[in-house]
Short mmCIF file of C-alpha atoms and ligand atoms in Angstrom, two decimals:
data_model
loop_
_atom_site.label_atom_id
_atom_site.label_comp_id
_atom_site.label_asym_id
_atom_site.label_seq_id
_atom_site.Cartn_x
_atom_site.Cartn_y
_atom_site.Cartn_z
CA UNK A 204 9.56 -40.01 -8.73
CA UNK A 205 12.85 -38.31 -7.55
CA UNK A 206 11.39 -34.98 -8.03
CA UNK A 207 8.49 -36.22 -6.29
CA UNK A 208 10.43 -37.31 -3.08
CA UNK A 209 12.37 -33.98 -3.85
CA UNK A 210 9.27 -31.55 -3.45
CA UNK A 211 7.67 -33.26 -0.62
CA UNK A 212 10.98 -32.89 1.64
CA UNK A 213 11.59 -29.35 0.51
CA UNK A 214 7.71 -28.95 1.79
CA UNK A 215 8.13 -30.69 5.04
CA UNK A 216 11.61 -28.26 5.33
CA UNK A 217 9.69 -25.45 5.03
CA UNK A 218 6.96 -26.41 6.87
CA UNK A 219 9.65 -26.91 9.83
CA UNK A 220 11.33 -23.55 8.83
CA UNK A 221 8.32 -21.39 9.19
CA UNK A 222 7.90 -21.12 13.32
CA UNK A 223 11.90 -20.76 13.21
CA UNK A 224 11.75 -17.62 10.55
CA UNK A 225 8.88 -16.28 12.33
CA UNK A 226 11.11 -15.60 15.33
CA UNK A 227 10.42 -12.96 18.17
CA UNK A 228 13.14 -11.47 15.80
CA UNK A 229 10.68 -9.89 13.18
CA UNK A 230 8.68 -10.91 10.33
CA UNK A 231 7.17 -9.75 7.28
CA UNK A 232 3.78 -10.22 5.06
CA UNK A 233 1.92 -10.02 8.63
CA UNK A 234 1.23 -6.09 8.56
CA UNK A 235 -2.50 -6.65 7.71
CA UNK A 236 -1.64 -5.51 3.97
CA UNK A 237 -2.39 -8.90 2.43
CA UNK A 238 -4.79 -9.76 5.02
CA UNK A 239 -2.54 -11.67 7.49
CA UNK A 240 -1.45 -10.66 11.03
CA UNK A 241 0.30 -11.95 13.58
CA UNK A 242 -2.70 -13.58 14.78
CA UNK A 243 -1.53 -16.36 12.35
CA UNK A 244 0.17 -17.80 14.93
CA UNK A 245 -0.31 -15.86 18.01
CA UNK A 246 -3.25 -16.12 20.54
CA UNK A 247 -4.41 -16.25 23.92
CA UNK A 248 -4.43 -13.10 24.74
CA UNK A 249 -6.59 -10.06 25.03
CA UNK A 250 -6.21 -7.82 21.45
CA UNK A 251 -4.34 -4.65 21.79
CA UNK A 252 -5.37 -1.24 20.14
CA UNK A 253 -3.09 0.03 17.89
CA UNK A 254 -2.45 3.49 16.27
CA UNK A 255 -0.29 5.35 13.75
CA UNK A 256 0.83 8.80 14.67
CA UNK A 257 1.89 10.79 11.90
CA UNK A 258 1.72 13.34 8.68
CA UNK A 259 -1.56 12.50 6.55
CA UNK A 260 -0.24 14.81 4.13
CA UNK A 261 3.79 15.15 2.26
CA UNK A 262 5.76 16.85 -0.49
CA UNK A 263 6.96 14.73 -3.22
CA UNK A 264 9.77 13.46 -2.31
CA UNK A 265 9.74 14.45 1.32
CA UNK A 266 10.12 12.56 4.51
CA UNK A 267 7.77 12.33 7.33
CA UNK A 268 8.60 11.13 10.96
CA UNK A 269 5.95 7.99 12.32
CA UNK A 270 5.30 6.30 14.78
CA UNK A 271 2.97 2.68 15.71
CA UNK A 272 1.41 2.63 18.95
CA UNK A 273 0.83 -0.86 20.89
CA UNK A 274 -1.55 0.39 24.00
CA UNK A 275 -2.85 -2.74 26.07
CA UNK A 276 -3.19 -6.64 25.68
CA UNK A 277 -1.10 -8.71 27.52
CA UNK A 278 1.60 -5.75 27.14
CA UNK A 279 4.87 -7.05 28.44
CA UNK A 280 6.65 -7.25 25.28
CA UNK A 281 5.82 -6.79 21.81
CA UNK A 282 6.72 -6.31 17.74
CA UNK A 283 5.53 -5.10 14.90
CA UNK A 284 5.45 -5.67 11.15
CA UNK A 285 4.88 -2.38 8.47
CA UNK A 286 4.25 -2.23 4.92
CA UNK A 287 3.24 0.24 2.56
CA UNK A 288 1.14 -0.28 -0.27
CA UNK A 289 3.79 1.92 -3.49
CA UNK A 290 6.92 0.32 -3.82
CA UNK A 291 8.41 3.83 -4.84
CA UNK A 292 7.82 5.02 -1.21
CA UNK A 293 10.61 4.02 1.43
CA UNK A 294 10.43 2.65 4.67
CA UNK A 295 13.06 3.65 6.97
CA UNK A 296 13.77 2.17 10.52
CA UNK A 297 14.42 3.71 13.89
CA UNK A 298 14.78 2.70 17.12
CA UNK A 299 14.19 -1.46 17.92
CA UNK A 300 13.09 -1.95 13.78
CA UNK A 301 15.13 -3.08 11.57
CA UNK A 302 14.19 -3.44 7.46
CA UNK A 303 12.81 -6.65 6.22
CA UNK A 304 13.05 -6.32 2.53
CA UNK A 305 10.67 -3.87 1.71
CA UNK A 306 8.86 -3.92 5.16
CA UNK A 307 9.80 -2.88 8.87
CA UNK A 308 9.48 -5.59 11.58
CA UNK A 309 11.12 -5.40 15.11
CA UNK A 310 14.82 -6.45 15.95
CA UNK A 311 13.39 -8.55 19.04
CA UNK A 312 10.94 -8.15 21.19
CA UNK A 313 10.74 -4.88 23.20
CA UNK A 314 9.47 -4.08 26.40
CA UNK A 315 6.33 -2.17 27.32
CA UNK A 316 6.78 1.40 29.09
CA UNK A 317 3.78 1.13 31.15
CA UNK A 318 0.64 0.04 29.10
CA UNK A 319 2.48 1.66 25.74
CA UNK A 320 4.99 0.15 23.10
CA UNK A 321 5.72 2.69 19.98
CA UNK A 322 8.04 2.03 17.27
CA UNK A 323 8.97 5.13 15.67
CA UNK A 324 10.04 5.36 11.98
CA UNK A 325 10.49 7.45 8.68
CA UNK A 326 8.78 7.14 4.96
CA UNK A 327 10.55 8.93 2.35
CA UNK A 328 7.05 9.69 -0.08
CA UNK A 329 7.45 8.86 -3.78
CA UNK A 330 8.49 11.93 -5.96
CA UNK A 331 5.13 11.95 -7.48
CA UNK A 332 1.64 13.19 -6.85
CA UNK A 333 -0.12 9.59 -4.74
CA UNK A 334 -2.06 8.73 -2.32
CA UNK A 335 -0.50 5.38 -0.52
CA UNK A 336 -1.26 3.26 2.35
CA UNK A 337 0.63 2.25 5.26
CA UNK A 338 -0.09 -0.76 6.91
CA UNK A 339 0.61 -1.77 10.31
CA UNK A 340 -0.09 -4.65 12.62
CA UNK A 341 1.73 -4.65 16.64
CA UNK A 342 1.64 -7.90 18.84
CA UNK A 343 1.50 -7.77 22.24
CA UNK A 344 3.03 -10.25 24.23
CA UNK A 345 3.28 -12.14 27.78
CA UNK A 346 7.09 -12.26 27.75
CA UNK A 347 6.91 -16.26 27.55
CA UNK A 348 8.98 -16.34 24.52
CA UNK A 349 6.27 -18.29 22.92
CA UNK A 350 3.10 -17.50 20.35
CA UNK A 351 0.93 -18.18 23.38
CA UNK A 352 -0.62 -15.56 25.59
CA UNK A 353 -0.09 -13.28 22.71
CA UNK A 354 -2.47 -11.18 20.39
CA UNK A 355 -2.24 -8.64 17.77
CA UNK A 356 -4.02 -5.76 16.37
CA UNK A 357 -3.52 -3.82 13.14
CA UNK A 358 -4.23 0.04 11.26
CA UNK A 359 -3.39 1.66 8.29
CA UNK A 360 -3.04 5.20 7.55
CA UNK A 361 -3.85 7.22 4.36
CA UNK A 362 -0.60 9.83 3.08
CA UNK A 363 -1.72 11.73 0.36
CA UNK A 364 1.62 13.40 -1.45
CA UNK A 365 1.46 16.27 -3.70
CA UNK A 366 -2.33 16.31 -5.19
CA UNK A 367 -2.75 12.72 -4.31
CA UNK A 368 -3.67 9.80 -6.35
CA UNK A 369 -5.05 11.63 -9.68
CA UNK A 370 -9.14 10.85 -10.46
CA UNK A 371 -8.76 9.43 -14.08
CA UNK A 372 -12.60 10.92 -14.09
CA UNK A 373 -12.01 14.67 -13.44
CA UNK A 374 -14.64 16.96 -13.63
CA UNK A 375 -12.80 19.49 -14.94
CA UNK A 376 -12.56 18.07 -18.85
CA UNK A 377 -16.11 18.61 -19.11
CA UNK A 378 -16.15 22.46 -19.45
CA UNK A 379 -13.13 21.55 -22.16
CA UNK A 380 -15.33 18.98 -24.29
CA UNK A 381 -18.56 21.78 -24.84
CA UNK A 382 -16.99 24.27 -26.64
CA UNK A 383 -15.28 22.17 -28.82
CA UNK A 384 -18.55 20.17 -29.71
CA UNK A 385 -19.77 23.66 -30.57
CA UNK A 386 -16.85 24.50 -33.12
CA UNK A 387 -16.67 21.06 -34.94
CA UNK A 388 -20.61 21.39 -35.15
CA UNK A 389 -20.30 24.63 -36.82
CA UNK A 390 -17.20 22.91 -38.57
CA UNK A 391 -18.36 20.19 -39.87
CA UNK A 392 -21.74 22.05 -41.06
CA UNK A 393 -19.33 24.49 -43.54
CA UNK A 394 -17.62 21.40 -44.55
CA UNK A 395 -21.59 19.96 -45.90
CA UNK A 396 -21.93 23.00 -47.55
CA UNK A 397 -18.90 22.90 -49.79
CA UNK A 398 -19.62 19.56 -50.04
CA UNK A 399 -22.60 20.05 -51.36
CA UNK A 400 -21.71 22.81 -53.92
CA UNK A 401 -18.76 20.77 -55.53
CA UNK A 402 -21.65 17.89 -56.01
CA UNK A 403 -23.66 20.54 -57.72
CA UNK A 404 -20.88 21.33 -59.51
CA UNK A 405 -18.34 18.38 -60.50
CA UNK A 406 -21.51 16.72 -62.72
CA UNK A 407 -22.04 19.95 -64.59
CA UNK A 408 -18.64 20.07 -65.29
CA UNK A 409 -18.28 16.98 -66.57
CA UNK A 410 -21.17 17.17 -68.72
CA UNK A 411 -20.05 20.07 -70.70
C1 LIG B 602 4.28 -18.19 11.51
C2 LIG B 602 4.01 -18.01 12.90
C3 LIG B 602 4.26 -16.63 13.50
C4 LIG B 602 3.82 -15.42 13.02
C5 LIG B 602 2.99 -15.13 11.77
C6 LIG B 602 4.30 -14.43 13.97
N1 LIG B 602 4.99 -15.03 14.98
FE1 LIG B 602 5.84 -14.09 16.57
N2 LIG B 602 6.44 -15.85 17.32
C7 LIG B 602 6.22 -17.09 16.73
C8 LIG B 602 6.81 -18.11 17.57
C9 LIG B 602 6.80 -19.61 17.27
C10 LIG B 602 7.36 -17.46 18.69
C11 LIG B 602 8.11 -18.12 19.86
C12 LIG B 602 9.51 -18.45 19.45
C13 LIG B 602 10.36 -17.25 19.39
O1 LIG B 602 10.52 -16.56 20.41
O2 LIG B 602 10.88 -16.97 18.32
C14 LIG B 602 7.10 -16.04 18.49
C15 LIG B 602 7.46 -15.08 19.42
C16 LIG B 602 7.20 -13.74 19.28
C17 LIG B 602 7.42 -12.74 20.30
C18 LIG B 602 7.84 -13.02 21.73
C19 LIG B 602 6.56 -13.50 22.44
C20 LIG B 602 6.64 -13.64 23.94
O3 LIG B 602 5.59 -13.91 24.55
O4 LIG B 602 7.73 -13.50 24.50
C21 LIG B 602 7.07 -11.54 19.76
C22 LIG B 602 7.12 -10.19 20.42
C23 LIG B 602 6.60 -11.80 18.42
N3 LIG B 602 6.69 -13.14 18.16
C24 LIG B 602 6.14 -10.83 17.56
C25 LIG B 602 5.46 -11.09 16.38
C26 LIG B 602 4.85 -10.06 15.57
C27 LIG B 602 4.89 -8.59 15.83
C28 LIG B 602 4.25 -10.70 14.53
C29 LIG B 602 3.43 -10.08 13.39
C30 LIG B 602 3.98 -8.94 12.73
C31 LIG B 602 4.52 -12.11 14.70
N4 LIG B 602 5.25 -12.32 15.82
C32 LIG B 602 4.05 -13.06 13.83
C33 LIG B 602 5.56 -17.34 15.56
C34 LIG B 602 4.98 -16.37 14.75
#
Protein backbone atom coordinates (compact mmCIF):
# COMPACT_ATOMS: atom_id res chain seq x y z
CA UNK A 1 0.00 0.00 0.00
CA UNK A 2 2.95 2.42 0.74
CA UNK A 3 4.24 2.01 -2.68
CA UNK A 4 0.85 2.51 -3.80
CA UNK A 5 0.40 5.97 -2.05
CA UNK A 6 4.13 6.38 -3.22
CA UNK A 7 3.40 6.13 -7.10
CA UNK A 8 0.24 7.99 -7.14
CA UNK A 9 1.99 11.23 -5.50
CA UNK A 10 5.05 10.91 -7.66
CA UNK A 11 2.20 10.92 -10.61
CA UNK A 12 0.26 13.82 -9.36
CA UNK A 13 4.12 15.58 -8.95
CA UNK A 14 4.69 15.11 -12.29
CA UNK A 15 1.57 15.80 -13.53
CA UNK A 16 2.09 19.36 -11.70
CA UNK A 17 5.73 19.48 -13.05
CA UNK A 18 4.92 19.17 -16.66
CA UNK A 19 3.39 22.94 -17.56
CA UNK A 20 6.42 24.18 -15.23
CA UNK A 21 9.23 22.13 -17.42
CA UNK A 22 7.49 23.06 -20.48
CA UNK A 23 8.44 26.69 -19.85
CA UNK A 24 8.68 29.52 -22.57
CA UNK A 25 12.32 28.41 -21.69
CA UNK A 26 12.54 25.41 -24.21
CA UNK A 27 11.47 21.94 -24.45
CA UNK A 28 12.22 18.79 -26.00
CA UNK A 29 10.33 15.54 -27.62
CA UNK A 30 7.96 18.32 -29.33
CA UNK A 31 10.02 18.62 -32.74
CA UNK A 32 7.38 16.53 -34.65
CA UNK A 33 9.98 13.49 -34.57
CA UNK A 34 7.83 11.30 -32.35
CA UNK A 35 4.74 12.82 -33.52
CA UNK A 36 4.23 15.55 -30.87
CA UNK A 37 4.41 19.37 -31.28
CA UNK A 38 3.92 22.12 -29.43
CA UNK A 39 0.40 22.02 -30.27
CA UNK A 40 0.27 19.71 -27.17
CA UNK A 41 -0.37 22.45 -25.24
CA UNK A 42 -0.52 25.46 -27.33
CA UNK A 43 -3.57 26.85 -29.30
CA UNK A 44 -5.60 29.61 -30.29
CA UNK A 45 -3.89 30.85 -32.77
CA UNK A 46 -3.54 30.88 -36.49
CA UNK A 47 -0.61 28.00 -37.57
CA UNK A 48 2.58 29.41 -38.78
CA UNK A 49 4.61 28.04 -41.86
CA UNK A 50 7.77 26.88 -41.10
CA UNK A 51 10.97 26.09 -43.13
CA UNK A 52 14.51 24.71 -42.88
CA UNK A 53 17.17 26.45 -44.85
CA UNK A 54 20.12 24.52 -45.38
CA UNK A 55 22.73 21.84 -47.09
CA UNK A 56 20.66 18.67 -48.37
CA UNK A 57 23.88 17.18 -49.01
CA UNK A 58 27.51 16.78 -46.46
CA UNK A 59 30.89 15.11 -46.18
CA UNK A 60 31.30 12.63 -43.52
CA UNK A 61 32.11 14.18 -40.84
CA UNK A 62 31.48 17.72 -41.98
CA UNK A 63 29.45 20.54 -40.63
CA UNK A 64 26.72 22.37 -42.27
CA UNK A 65 25.28 25.86 -41.19
CA UNK A 66 20.98 25.79 -40.68
CA UNK A 67 18.62 27.63 -40.08
CA UNK A 68 14.38 27.19 -38.95
CA UNK A 69 12.17 29.71 -40.25
CA UNK A 70 8.87 30.81 -38.19
CA UNK A 71 6.96 33.13 -41.00
CA UNK A 72 3.37 34.17 -39.69
CA UNK A 73 0.77 33.11 -36.93
CA UNK A 74 0.26 35.18 -34.20
CA UNK A 75 4.14 36.15 -34.64
CA UNK A 76 5.12 38.22 -31.66
CA UNK A 77 7.31 35.81 -30.05
CA UNK A 78 8.21 32.37 -30.57
CA UNK A 79 10.53 28.93 -29.94
CA UNK A 80 11.45 26.08 -31.34
CA UNK A 81 12.31 22.46 -30.58
CA UNK A 82 14.94 20.28 -33.16
CA UNK A 83 15.81 16.78 -33.32
CA UNK A 84 17.50 14.62 -35.60
CA UNK A 85 16.68 11.22 -36.28
CA UNK A 86 21.03 9.40 -35.90
CA UNK A 87 22.27 9.86 -32.62
CA UNK A 88 25.89 9.92 -34.20
CA UNK A 89 25.00 13.31 -35.85
CA UNK A 90 25.38 16.52 -33.56
CA UNK A 91 23.28 19.28 -32.97
CA UNK A 92 24.94 22.43 -32.25
CA UNK A 93 23.27 25.75 -31.03
CA UNK A 94 23.55 29.34 -32.12
CA UNK A 95 22.05 32.32 -31.45
CA UNK A 96 18.72 32.25 -28.77
CA UNK A 97 19.05 27.95 -28.70
CA UNK A 98 20.50 26.37 -26.30
CA UNK A 99 21.03 22.18 -26.22
CA UNK A 100 18.44 20.08 -24.57
CA UNK A 101 20.08 16.76 -24.29
CA UNK A 102 20.28 15.60 -27.59
CA UNK A 103 17.83 18.23 -29.08
CA UNK A 104 17.87 22.16 -29.63
CA UNK A 105 15.00 24.17 -28.06
CA UNK A 106 15.04 28.03 -27.51
CA UNK A 107 16.64 29.85 -24.40
CA UNK A 108 13.25 31.97 -24.06
CA UNK A 109 11.08 33.24 -26.17
CA UNK A 110 12.35 35.55 -28.96
CA UNK A 111 10.89 38.25 -30.72
CA UNK A 112 9.63 38.39 -34.29
CA UNK A 113 11.62 40.73 -36.87
CA UNK A 114 8.67 41.64 -38.82
CA UNK A 115 6.51 38.55 -39.83
CA UNK A 116 9.96 36.25 -39.52
CA UNK A 117 11.63 34.37 -36.48
CA UNK A 118 14.83 32.07 -37.61
CA UNK A 119 16.92 30.18 -35.33
CA UNK A 120 20.09 29.46 -36.90
CA UNK A 121 22.24 26.39 -36.01
CA UNK A 122 25.01 23.77 -36.96
CA UNK A 123 24.91 19.70 -37.45
CA UNK A 124 28.16 18.10 -37.39
CA UNK A 125 27.07 14.82 -39.99
CA UNK A 126 28.08 11.37 -38.73
CA UNK A 127 31.50 10.13 -40.14
CA UNK A 128 29.71 7.63 -42.19
CA UNK A 129 27.88 7.28 -45.45
CA UNK A 130 23.66 8.13 -44.09
CA UNK A 131 20.94 9.64 -44.95
CA UNK A 132 19.26 11.32 -41.59
CA UNK A 133 16.40 13.44 -40.77
CA UNK A 134 16.06 16.60 -39.08
CA UNK A 135 13.08 17.46 -37.44
CA UNK A 136 11.76 20.71 -36.58
CA UNK A 137 8.64 22.21 -35.09
CA UNK A 138 8.52 26.55 -34.32
CA UNK A 139 5.63 28.08 -32.15
CA UNK A 140 4.46 31.24 -32.68
CA UNK A 141 3.25 33.21 -30.03
CA UNK A 142 1.00 36.31 -28.79
CA UNK A 143 3.56 37.50 -26.23
CA UNK A 144 0.95 36.65 -23.31
CA UNK A 145 3.36 34.48 -21.60
CA UNK A 146 0.79 31.81 -21.72
CA UNK A 147 -0.01 28.51 -24.12
CA UNK A 148 -2.98 30.53 -25.32
CA UNK A 149 -3.12 32.49 -28.52
CA UNK A 150 -0.32 30.32 -29.61
CA UNK A 151 0.18 27.70 -32.50
CA UNK A 152 2.85 25.71 -34.00
CA UNK A 153 3.94 24.28 -37.18
CA UNK A 154 6.63 21.71 -38.00
CA UNK A 155 9.25 20.31 -41.18
CA UNK A 156 11.88 18.06 -41.55
CA UNK A 157 14.63 18.01 -43.93
CA UNK A 158 16.46 15.07 -45.65
CA UNK A 159 20.80 15.32 -45.38
CA UNK A 160 22.18 12.72 -47.26
CA UNK A 161 26.16 12.35 -46.17
CA UNK A 162 28.65 10.64 -48.21
CA UNK A 163 26.57 8.02 -50.55
CA UNK A 164 23.69 8.17 -48.21
CA UNK A 165 21.90 5.52 -46.39
CA UNK A 166 23.25 2.24 -48.32
CA UNK A 167 20.20 0.07 -50.31
CA UNK A 168 20.79 -3.40 -48.63
CA UNK A 169 19.10 -4.43 -52.24
CA UNK A 170 21.68 -3.05 -54.75
CA UNK A 171 21.40 -3.73 -58.17
CA UNK A 172 24.73 -3.98 -58.75
CA UNK A 173 25.32 -7.77 -57.12
CA UNK A 174 23.30 -9.07 -59.81
CA UNK A 175 25.85 -8.82 -62.71
CA UNK A 176 28.27 -10.52 -59.79
CA UNK A 177 25.85 -13.61 -59.06
CA UNK A 178 25.60 -14.74 -63.21
CA UNK A 179 28.88 -15.53 -63.89
CA UNK A 180 29.47 -17.34 -60.98
CA UNK A 181 26.24 -19.53 -61.50
CA UNK A 182 27.92 -20.20 -64.83
CA UNK A 183 31.35 -21.51 -63.31
CA UNK A 184 29.90 -23.67 -60.41
CA UNK A 185 27.46 -25.09 -63.20
CA UNK A 186 30.32 -26.06 -65.27
CA UNK A 187 31.95 -26.95 -61.79
CA UNK A 188 29.86 -28.96 -60.35
CA UNK A 189 29.12 -30.88 -63.83
CA UNK A 190 33.19 -32.05 -63.86
CA UNK A 191 32.74 -32.90 -60.32
CA UNK A 192 29.55 -35.67 -61.66
CA UNK A 193 31.82 -36.85 -64.01
CA UNK A 194 34.61 -37.98 -61.74
CA UNK A 195 32.06 -38.96 -59.67
CA UNK A 196 30.77 -41.08 -61.83
CA UNK A 197 34.02 -42.77 -63.08
CA UNK A 198 35.30 -43.64 -59.47
CA UNK A 199 31.63 -45.45 -59.12
CA UNK A 200 32.53 -47.29 -62.25
CA UNK A 201 35.56 -47.95 -60.86
CA UNK A 202 35.77 -48.50 -56.88
CA UNK A 203 33.28 -51.85 -57.47
CA UNK A 204 35.61 -53.28 -60.05
CA UNK A 205 38.28 -52.81 -57.87
CA UNK A 206 36.99 -54.37 -55.18
CA UNK A 207 35.86 -57.27 -56.98
CA UNK A 208 39.16 -58.33 -58.23
C1 LIG B 1 3.39 20.52 -21.93
C2 LIG B 1 2.84 21.76 -22.39
C3 LIG B 1 3.69 22.62 -23.33
C4 LIG B 1 4.32 22.21 -24.48
C5 LIG B 1 4.36 20.82 -25.10
C6 LIG B 1 4.96 23.40 -25.01
N1 LIG B 1 4.71 24.47 -24.21
FE1 LIG B 1 5.35 26.38 -24.53
N2 LIG B 1 4.38 27.00 -22.88
C7 LIG B 1 3.64 26.19 -22.04
C8 LIG B 1 3.11 27.02 -20.96
C9 LIG B 1 2.24 26.50 -19.81
C10 LIG B 1 3.52 28.34 -21.21
C11 LIG B 1 3.22 29.57 -20.35
C12 LIG B 1 4.11 29.58 -19.15
C13 LIG B 1 5.49 29.99 -19.50
O1 LIG B 1 5.69 31.10 -20.02
O2 LIG B 1 6.39 29.20 -19.27
C14 LIG B 1 4.32 28.28 -22.44
C15 LIG B 1 4.87 29.41 -23.02
C16 LIG B 1 5.59 29.40 -24.19
C17 LIG B 1 6.02 30.58 -24.90
C18 LIG B 1 5.64 32.00 -24.56
C19 LIG B 1 4.22 32.18 -25.10
C20 LIG B 1 3.67 33.59 -25.09
O3 LIG B 1 2.57 33.77 -25.64
O4 LIG B 1 4.32 34.49 -24.55
C21 LIG B 1 6.74 30.14 -25.98
C22 LIG B 1 7.41 30.98 -27.03
C23 LIG B 1 6.71 28.69 -25.95
N3 LIG B 1 5.99 28.27 -24.85
C24 LIG B 1 7.30 27.90 -26.89
C25 LIG B 1 7.07 26.53 -27.02
C26 LIG B 1 7.59 25.73 -28.11
C27 LIG B 1 8.47 26.21 -29.22
C28 LIG B 1 7.12 24.47 -27.91
C29 LIG B 1 7.34 23.24 -28.79
C30 LIG B 1 8.67 22.97 -29.23
C31 LIG B 1 6.34 24.50 -26.69
N4 LIG B 1 6.33 25.76 -26.17
C32 LIG B 1 5.71 23.39 -26.18
C33 LIG B 1 3.43 24.85 -22.16
C34 LIG B 1 3.92 24.05 -23.18
Amino acid sequence: MRFVTHSAGMAVVCLLSTPALATSTGITGQSGKDGLTCNSCHSGGTAPTVEFTGPTTLAPGATGQFSFIIRGGPAKTGGVDLAVNQSDAVLQPGPGTKKLGAELAHSEPKAFTGNELRFDFSLVAPARDVTLTIFGAGNSADGDRDSSGDRAASTRLQVVVGNGTPDPTTPDDEPEEEPRGGCSTTGSSSVWALALAGAFWLPRRRRS
